[in-house]
XYZ file of C-alpha atoms in Angstrom:
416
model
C -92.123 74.870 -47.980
C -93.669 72.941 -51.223
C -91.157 69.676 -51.941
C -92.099 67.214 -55.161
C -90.021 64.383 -55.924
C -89.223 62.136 -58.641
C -91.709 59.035 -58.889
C -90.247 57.005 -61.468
C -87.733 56.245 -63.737
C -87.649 59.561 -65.695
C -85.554 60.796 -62.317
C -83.944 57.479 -60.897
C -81.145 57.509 -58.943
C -77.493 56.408 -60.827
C -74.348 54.623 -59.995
C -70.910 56.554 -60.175
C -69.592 59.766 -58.978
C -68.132 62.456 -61.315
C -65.291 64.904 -59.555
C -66.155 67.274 -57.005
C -68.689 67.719 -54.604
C -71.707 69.896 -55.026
C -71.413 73.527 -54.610
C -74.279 74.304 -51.364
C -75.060 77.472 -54.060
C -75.716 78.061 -57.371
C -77.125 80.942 -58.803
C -78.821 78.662 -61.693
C -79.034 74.668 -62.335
C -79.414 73.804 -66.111
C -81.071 69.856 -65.332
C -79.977 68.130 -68.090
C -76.092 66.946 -69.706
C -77.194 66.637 -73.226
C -76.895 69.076 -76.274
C -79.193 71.723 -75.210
C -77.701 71.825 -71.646
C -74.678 71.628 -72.656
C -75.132 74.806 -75.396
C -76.874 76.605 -72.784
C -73.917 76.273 -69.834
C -71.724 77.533 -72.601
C -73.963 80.600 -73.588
C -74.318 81.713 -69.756
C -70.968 81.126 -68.799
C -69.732 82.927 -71.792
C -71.757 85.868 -71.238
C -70.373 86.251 -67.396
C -73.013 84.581 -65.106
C -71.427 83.293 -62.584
C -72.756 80.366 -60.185
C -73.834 77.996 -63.429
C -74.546 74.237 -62.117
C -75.366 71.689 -64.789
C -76.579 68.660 -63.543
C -76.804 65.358 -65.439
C -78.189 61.831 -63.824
C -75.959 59.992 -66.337
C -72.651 60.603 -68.474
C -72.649 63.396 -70.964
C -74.936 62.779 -73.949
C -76.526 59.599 -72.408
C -80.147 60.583 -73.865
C -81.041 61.945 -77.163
C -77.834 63.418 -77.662
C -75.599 60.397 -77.959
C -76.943 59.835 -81.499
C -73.839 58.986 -83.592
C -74.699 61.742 -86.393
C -76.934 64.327 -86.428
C -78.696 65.993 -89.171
C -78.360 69.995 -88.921
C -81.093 72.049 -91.513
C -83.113 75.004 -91.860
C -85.377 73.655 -94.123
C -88.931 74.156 -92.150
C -92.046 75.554 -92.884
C -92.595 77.515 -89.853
C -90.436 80.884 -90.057
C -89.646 79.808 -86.322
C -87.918 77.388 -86.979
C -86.325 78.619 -90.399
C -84.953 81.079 -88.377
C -83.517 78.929 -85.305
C -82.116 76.189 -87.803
C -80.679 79.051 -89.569
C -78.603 80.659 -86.701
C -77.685 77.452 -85.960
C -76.482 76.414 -89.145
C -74.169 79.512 -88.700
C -72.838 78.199 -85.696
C -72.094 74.995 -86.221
C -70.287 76.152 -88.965
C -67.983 78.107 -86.590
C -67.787 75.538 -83.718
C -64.091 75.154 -84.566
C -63.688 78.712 -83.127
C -66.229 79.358 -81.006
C -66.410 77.659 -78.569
C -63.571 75.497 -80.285
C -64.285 71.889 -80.828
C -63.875 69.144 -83.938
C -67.467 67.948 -84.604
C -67.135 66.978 -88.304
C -69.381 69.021 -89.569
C -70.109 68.304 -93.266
C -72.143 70.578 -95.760
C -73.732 67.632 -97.753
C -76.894 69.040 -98.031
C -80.144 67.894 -97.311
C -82.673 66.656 -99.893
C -86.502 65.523 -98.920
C -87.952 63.503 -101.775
C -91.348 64.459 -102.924
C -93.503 61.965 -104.748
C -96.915 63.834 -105.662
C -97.494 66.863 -106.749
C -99.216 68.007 -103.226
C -96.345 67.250 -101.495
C -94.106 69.651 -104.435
C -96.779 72.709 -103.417
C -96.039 72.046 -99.466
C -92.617 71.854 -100.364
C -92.854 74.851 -102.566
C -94.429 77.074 -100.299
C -91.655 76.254 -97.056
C -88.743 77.130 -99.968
C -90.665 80.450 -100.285
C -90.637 80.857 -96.684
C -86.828 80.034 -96.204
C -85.816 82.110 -98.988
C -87.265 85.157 -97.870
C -85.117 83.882 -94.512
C -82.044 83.710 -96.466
C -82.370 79.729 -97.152
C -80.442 79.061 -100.455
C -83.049 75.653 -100.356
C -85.065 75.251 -103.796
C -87.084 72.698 -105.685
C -85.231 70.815 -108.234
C -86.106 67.683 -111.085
C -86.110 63.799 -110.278
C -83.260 64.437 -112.430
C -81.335 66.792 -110.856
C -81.941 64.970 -107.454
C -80.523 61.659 -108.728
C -77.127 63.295 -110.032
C -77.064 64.417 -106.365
C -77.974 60.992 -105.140
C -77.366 58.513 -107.192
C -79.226 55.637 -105.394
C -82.538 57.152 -106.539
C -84.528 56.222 -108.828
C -86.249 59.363 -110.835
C -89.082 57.907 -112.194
C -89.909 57.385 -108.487
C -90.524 61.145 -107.521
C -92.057 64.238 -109.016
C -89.819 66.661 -107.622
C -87.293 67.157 -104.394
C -86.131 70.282 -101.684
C -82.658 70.913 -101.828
C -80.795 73.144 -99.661
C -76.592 72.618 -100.177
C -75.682 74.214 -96.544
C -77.753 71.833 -94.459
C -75.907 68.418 -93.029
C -74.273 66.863 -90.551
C -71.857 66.978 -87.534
C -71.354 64.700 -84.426
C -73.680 65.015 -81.160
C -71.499 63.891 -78.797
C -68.914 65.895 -80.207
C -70.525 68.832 -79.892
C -71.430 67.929 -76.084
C -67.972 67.508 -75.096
C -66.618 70.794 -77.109
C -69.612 72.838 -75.356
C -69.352 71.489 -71.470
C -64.901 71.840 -71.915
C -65.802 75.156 -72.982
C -68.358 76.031 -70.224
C -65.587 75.006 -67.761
C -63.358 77.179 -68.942
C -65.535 79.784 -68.420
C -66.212 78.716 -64.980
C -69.173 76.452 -64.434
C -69.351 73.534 -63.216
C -70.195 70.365 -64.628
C -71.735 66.830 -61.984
C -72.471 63.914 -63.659
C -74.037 60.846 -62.300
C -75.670 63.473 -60.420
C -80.392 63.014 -61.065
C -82.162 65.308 -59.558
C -84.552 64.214 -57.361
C -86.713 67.101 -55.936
C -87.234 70.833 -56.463
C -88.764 72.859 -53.207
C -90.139 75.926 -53.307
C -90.447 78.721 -51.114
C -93.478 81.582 -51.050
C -93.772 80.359 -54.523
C -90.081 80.812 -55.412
C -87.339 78.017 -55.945
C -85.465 77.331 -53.426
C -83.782 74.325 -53.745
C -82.754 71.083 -56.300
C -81.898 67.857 -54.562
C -80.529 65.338 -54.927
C -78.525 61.720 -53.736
C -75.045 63.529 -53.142
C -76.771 66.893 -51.556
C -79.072 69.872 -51.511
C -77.898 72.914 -53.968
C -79.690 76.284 -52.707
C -80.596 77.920 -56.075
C -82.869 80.905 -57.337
C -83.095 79.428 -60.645
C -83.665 76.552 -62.783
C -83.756 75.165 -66.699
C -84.928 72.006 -67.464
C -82.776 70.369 -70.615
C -84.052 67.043 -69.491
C -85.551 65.627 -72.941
C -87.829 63.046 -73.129
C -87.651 63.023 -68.986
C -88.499 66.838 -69.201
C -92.050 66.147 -67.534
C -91.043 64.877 -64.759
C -88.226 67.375 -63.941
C -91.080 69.733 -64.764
C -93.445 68.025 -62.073
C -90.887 68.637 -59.205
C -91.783 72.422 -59.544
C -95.203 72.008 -60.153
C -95.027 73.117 -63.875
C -96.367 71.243 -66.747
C -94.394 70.299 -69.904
C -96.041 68.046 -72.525
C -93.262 65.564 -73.072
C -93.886 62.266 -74.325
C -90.669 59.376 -74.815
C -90.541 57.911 -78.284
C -87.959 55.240 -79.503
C -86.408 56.047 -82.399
C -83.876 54.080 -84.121
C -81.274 53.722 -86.687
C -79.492 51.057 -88.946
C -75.321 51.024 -89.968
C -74.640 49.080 -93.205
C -71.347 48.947 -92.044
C -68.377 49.233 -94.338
C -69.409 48.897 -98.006
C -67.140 47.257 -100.410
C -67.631 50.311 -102.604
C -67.611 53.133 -100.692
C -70.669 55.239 -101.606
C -70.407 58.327 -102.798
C -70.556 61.443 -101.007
C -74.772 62.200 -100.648
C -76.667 64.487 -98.980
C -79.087 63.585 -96.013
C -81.717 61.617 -98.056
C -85.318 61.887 -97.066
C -88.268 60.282 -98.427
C -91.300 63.015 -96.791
C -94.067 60.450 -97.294
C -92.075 57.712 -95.412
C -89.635 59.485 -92.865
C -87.333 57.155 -94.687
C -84.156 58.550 -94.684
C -80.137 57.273 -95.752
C -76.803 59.419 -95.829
C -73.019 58.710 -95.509
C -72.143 57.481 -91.844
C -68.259 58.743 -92.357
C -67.052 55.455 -91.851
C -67.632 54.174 -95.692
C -70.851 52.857 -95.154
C -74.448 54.085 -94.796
C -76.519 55.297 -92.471
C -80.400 54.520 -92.347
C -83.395 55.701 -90.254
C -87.715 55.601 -90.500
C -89.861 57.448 -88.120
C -91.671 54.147 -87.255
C -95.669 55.117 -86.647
C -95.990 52.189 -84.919
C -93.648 52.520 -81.940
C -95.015 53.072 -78.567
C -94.452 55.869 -76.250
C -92.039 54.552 -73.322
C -88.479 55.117 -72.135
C -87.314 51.888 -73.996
C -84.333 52.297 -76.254
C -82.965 48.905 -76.952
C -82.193 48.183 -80.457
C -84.755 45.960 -82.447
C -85.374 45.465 -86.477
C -88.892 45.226 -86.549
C -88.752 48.851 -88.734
C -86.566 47.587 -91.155
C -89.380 45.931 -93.102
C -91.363 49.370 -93.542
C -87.995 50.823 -94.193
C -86.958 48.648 -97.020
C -90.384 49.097 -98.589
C -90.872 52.678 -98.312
C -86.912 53.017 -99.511
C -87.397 49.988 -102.499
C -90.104 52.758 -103.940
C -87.082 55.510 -104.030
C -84.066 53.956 -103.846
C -84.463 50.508 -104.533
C -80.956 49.688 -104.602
C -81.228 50.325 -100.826
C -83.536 47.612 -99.557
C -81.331 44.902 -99.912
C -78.590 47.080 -97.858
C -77.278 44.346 -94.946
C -77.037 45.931 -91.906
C -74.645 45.324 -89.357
C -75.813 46.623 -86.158
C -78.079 49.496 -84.866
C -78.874 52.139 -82.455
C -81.584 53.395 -80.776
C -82.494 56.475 -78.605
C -85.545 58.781 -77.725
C -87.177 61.479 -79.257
C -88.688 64.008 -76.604
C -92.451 64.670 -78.568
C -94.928 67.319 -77.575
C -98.525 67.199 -79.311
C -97.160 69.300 -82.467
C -93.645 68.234 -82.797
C -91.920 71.911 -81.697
C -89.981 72.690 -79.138
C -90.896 73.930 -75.226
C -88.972 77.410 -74.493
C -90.038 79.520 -72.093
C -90.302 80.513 -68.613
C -92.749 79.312 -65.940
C -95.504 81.742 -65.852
C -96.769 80.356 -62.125
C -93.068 79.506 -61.210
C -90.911 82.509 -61.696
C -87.386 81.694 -62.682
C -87.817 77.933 -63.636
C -87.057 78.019 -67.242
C -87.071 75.583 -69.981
C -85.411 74.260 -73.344
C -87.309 70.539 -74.023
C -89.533 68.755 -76.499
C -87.804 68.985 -79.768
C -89.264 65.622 -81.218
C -85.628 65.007 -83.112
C -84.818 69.130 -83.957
C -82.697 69.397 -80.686
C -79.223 68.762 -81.925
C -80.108 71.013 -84.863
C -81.530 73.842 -83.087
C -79.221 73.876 -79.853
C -76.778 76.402 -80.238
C -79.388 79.301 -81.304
C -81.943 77.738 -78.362
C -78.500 78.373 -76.120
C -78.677 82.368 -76.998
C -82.081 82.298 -76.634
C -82.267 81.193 -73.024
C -79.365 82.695 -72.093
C -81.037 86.577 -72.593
C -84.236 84.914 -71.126
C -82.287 84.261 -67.860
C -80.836 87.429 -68.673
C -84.416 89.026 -68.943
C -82.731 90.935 -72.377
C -84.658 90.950 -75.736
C -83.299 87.935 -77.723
C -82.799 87.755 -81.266
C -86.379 86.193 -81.911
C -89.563 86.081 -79.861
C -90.010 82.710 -78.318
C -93.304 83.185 -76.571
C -95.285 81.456 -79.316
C -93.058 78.516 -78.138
C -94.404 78.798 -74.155
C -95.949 75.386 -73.127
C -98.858 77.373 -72.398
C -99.854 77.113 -75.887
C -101.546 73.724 -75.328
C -103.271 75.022 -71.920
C -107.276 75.622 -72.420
C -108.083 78.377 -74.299
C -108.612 81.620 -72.525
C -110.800 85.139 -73.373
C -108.164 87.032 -75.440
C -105.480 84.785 -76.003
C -103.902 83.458 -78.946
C -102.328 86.756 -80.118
C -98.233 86.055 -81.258
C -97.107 88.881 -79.117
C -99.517 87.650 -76.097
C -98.252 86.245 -72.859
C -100.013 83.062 -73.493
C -100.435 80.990 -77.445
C -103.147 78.334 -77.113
C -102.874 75.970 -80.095
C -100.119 74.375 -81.629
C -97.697 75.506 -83.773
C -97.370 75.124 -87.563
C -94.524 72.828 -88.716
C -94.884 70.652 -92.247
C -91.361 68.882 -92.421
C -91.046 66.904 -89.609
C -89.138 63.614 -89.950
C-alpha cells in the first residue's frame, strides 16, 4: 500500500468540527468546499450517485470562492471557453430554480476597453468566435462605450467588446445555494475537515485521510484551488498549480451613487471597476508584480498602478478613496486555463482546478462536465484538450485535439 501525505500548508490541519462524523465509505470524495466543489456535489447528487463526500479543510468558500462579487462572461477567445462561459451564463441565470438559491445575479454586461488598434483586431477576431457560439458580444465606438460607462473618457480608447448578458452574481452565494442543494439530494457535506493523505492500492485509491478518520473510497476529485498540487501529490498525480494574490479595493458608499455600469475592463492594464451593490464601487488590477505564495492579506501597494492605468481611461477614478479591501488567490497554471480531467496513471482520481480567476464563472458547466466524466458518459463538450497532460514532454504522435494526451498550452487572449 502507497500512502503520501500533506507536507505543508497547502493541506494543514484546522480548528473546529462541522456536524457529523465521517461516513467509513464513500463511493467518491470531491476535496475541496469552494465553487467548483460545491457545483460538482450538486451535479452528482442530482443525477443519483449515491455515496458523495465533499470535504473542505476550512468553512465553505474560505479560498477563491469567498470573493464578494464575481464576474460571470463568455467573452473568450478560445471556443473552449466561449462555450463553458456560455452554459454557464445559462445557468446562473436559472440558479433561482435550479438548484434554487438568491445569488444576485445582475446582467450589466461586460465591456473590455481597447486602446490600439491591435488590441480592436484581437478583440475582433474573439467577437467572431463567440458569435458563431451564440455570443450577442460586439465591438462598439469610444462613444458608444462611454454612454454605457460614463466614467470613461473616449478620447482614451479606440474601440471596446461589449457583450450585454455577461455580469455578476455573489460567490458565496452561490456556494451555499449549491452545497443546501447537494444535501437535499443526499450528500454529505464536513467542513473543518483537510485532507491529509490519499493511499493507494495495486494502483487504485483506496483511501483519503484525514485528522477526524479514514474514508474508504474508489474515487476522488480534487476542487482544491490554488492548494490543488498538493492534494494532487497525495496520489502521485501532477497538477500545475501555482498560488497568486489577487486583490480588490471598495470605495465604499459614494455620496452619489454611481450609475448602473457594466464590469469595466481596461485589457492593457487588467484594470477593472463595476458597481459593488452597495452604492459604491468596486476596483481590481491583475498586479504583475505579486509573488506566487499562499499570502492573502490585504495591502495597497497596487493601488498606485491602478490609479495610473485607470487615470488613462477613467480618470475620474484615480482619485476614488477607498475604504477597505480584500484579497484572495488565484489558482494559475502556465497558460491561465483550467485542469479537467482524469488521472491517466491514477484511474478514478479526477480533477476540476487551475482556473487563474475563470472558476466562479465557469463552475456550473465544469459541474456537468465532471459529473458524466465520473459517469464515464459523453459530456456536452470534449475536455481532453484541458488534461494536465498537456504541459507533460512532448511525445511521438501527440498533440492531436481528439488524442488522449495535448502537449502545449492552450489558446486564451482575454485573460484578466
Amino acid at each position: 500500500m502507497e500512502r503520501r501525505t500533506a507536507t505543508d500548508r497547502g493541506t494543514a490541519t484546522h480548528g473546529g468540527t462541522a456536524a457529523g462524523p465521517l461516513p467509513e465509505r464513500a463511493d467518491v470524495v470531491i476535496v475541496g468546499g469552494g465553487v467548483l466543489g460545491a457545483s460538482i456535489a450538486f451535479h452528482l447528487a442530482e443525477a443519483g450517485v449515491r455515496g458523495v463526500l465533499l470535504l473542505e479543510r476550512d468553512r465553505p468558500a474560505a479560498g477563491s470562492s469567498g470573493k464578494p462579487i464575481g464576474g460571470v462572461r463568455a467573452q473568450f477567445s478560445d471556443p473552449l471557453n466561449i462555450r463553458i462561459g456560455r452554459r454557464s451564463l445559462e445557468a446562473w441565470r436559472a440558479f433561482g430554480e435550479r438548484p434554487g438559491a438568491d445569488i444576485g445575479f445582475a446582467s450589466v454586461g461586460y465591456l473590455f476597453l481597447l486602446g490600439d488598434a491591435t488590441e480592436r483586431a484581437l478583440f475582433e477576431e474573439g467577437v467572431a468566435a463567440q458569435n458563431a457560439l451564440g455570443v450577442p458580444s460586439r465591438i462598439i465606438g469610444p462613444a458608444a462605450a462611454a454612454a454605457l460607462c460614463p466614467y470613461l473618457d473616449p478620447d482614451g480608447i479606440v474601440a471596446a467588446a461589449h457583450c450585454p448578458t455577461d455580469g455578476y452574481a455573489r460567490p458565496r452565494a452561490a456556494v451555499a445555494g449549491y452545497l443546501r442543494a447537494a444535501a437535499r439530494h443526499g450528500a454529505v457535506i464536513r467542513t473543518h475537515c483537510p485532507v491529509t493523505a490519499i493511499d493507494t492500492r495495486g494502483g487504485a485509491l483506496d483511501a483519503v485521510r484525514t485528522p477526524r478518520g479514514t474514508v474508504h473510497t474508489g474515487a476522488v476529485i480534487c476542487c482544491a484551488g490554488a492548494w490543488s498540487a498538493e492534494v494532487g501529490a497525495m496520489a502521485g498525480v501532477r497538477l500545475p498549480v501555482t498560488p497568486l494574490r489577487r486583490q480588490i479595493a471598495f470605495t465604499g458608499p459614494l455620496a452619489a451613487p454611481p450609475p448602473r455600469i457594466p464590469f469595466t475592463l481596461d485589457f492593457a492594464s487588467t484594470a477593472y471597476f463595476h458597481d459593488d451593490g452597495a452604492g459604491g464601487l468596486l476596483m481590481g488590477l491583475s498586479d504583475p508584480r505579486q509573488e506566487p505564495g499562499f499570502g492573502r492579506e490585504f495591502s495597497r501597494e497596487w493601488l498606485e498602478p491602478f490609479r495610473a492605468a485607470v487615470g488613462r481611461r477613467a480618470p475620474a477614478l484615480a482619485a476614488m478613496p477607498v475604504s477597505h479591501g480584500w484579497a484572495g488567490l488565484y489558482e494559475t497554471t502556465p497558460d491561465n486555463n483550467a485542469l479537467i480531467g482524469e488521472a491517466a496513471d491514477v484511474p478514478r482520481f479526477l480533477y476540476a482546478t487551475g482556473f487563474s480567476g475563470h472558476g466562479f464563472l465557469q463552475a456550473p458547466a465544469v459541474g456537468e462536465l465532471v459529473r458524466d466524466l465520473y459517469l464515464r458518459r459523453e459530456p456536452f463538450l470534449d475536455v481532453a484538450p484541458l488534461a494536465a497532460t498537456r504541459f507533460d514532454a512532448p511525445s511521438a504522435g501527440a498533440g492531436e485535439e481528439g488524442s488522449a494526451r495535448h502537449d502545449g498550452a492552450r489558446p486564451e487572449a482575454h485573460i484578466i
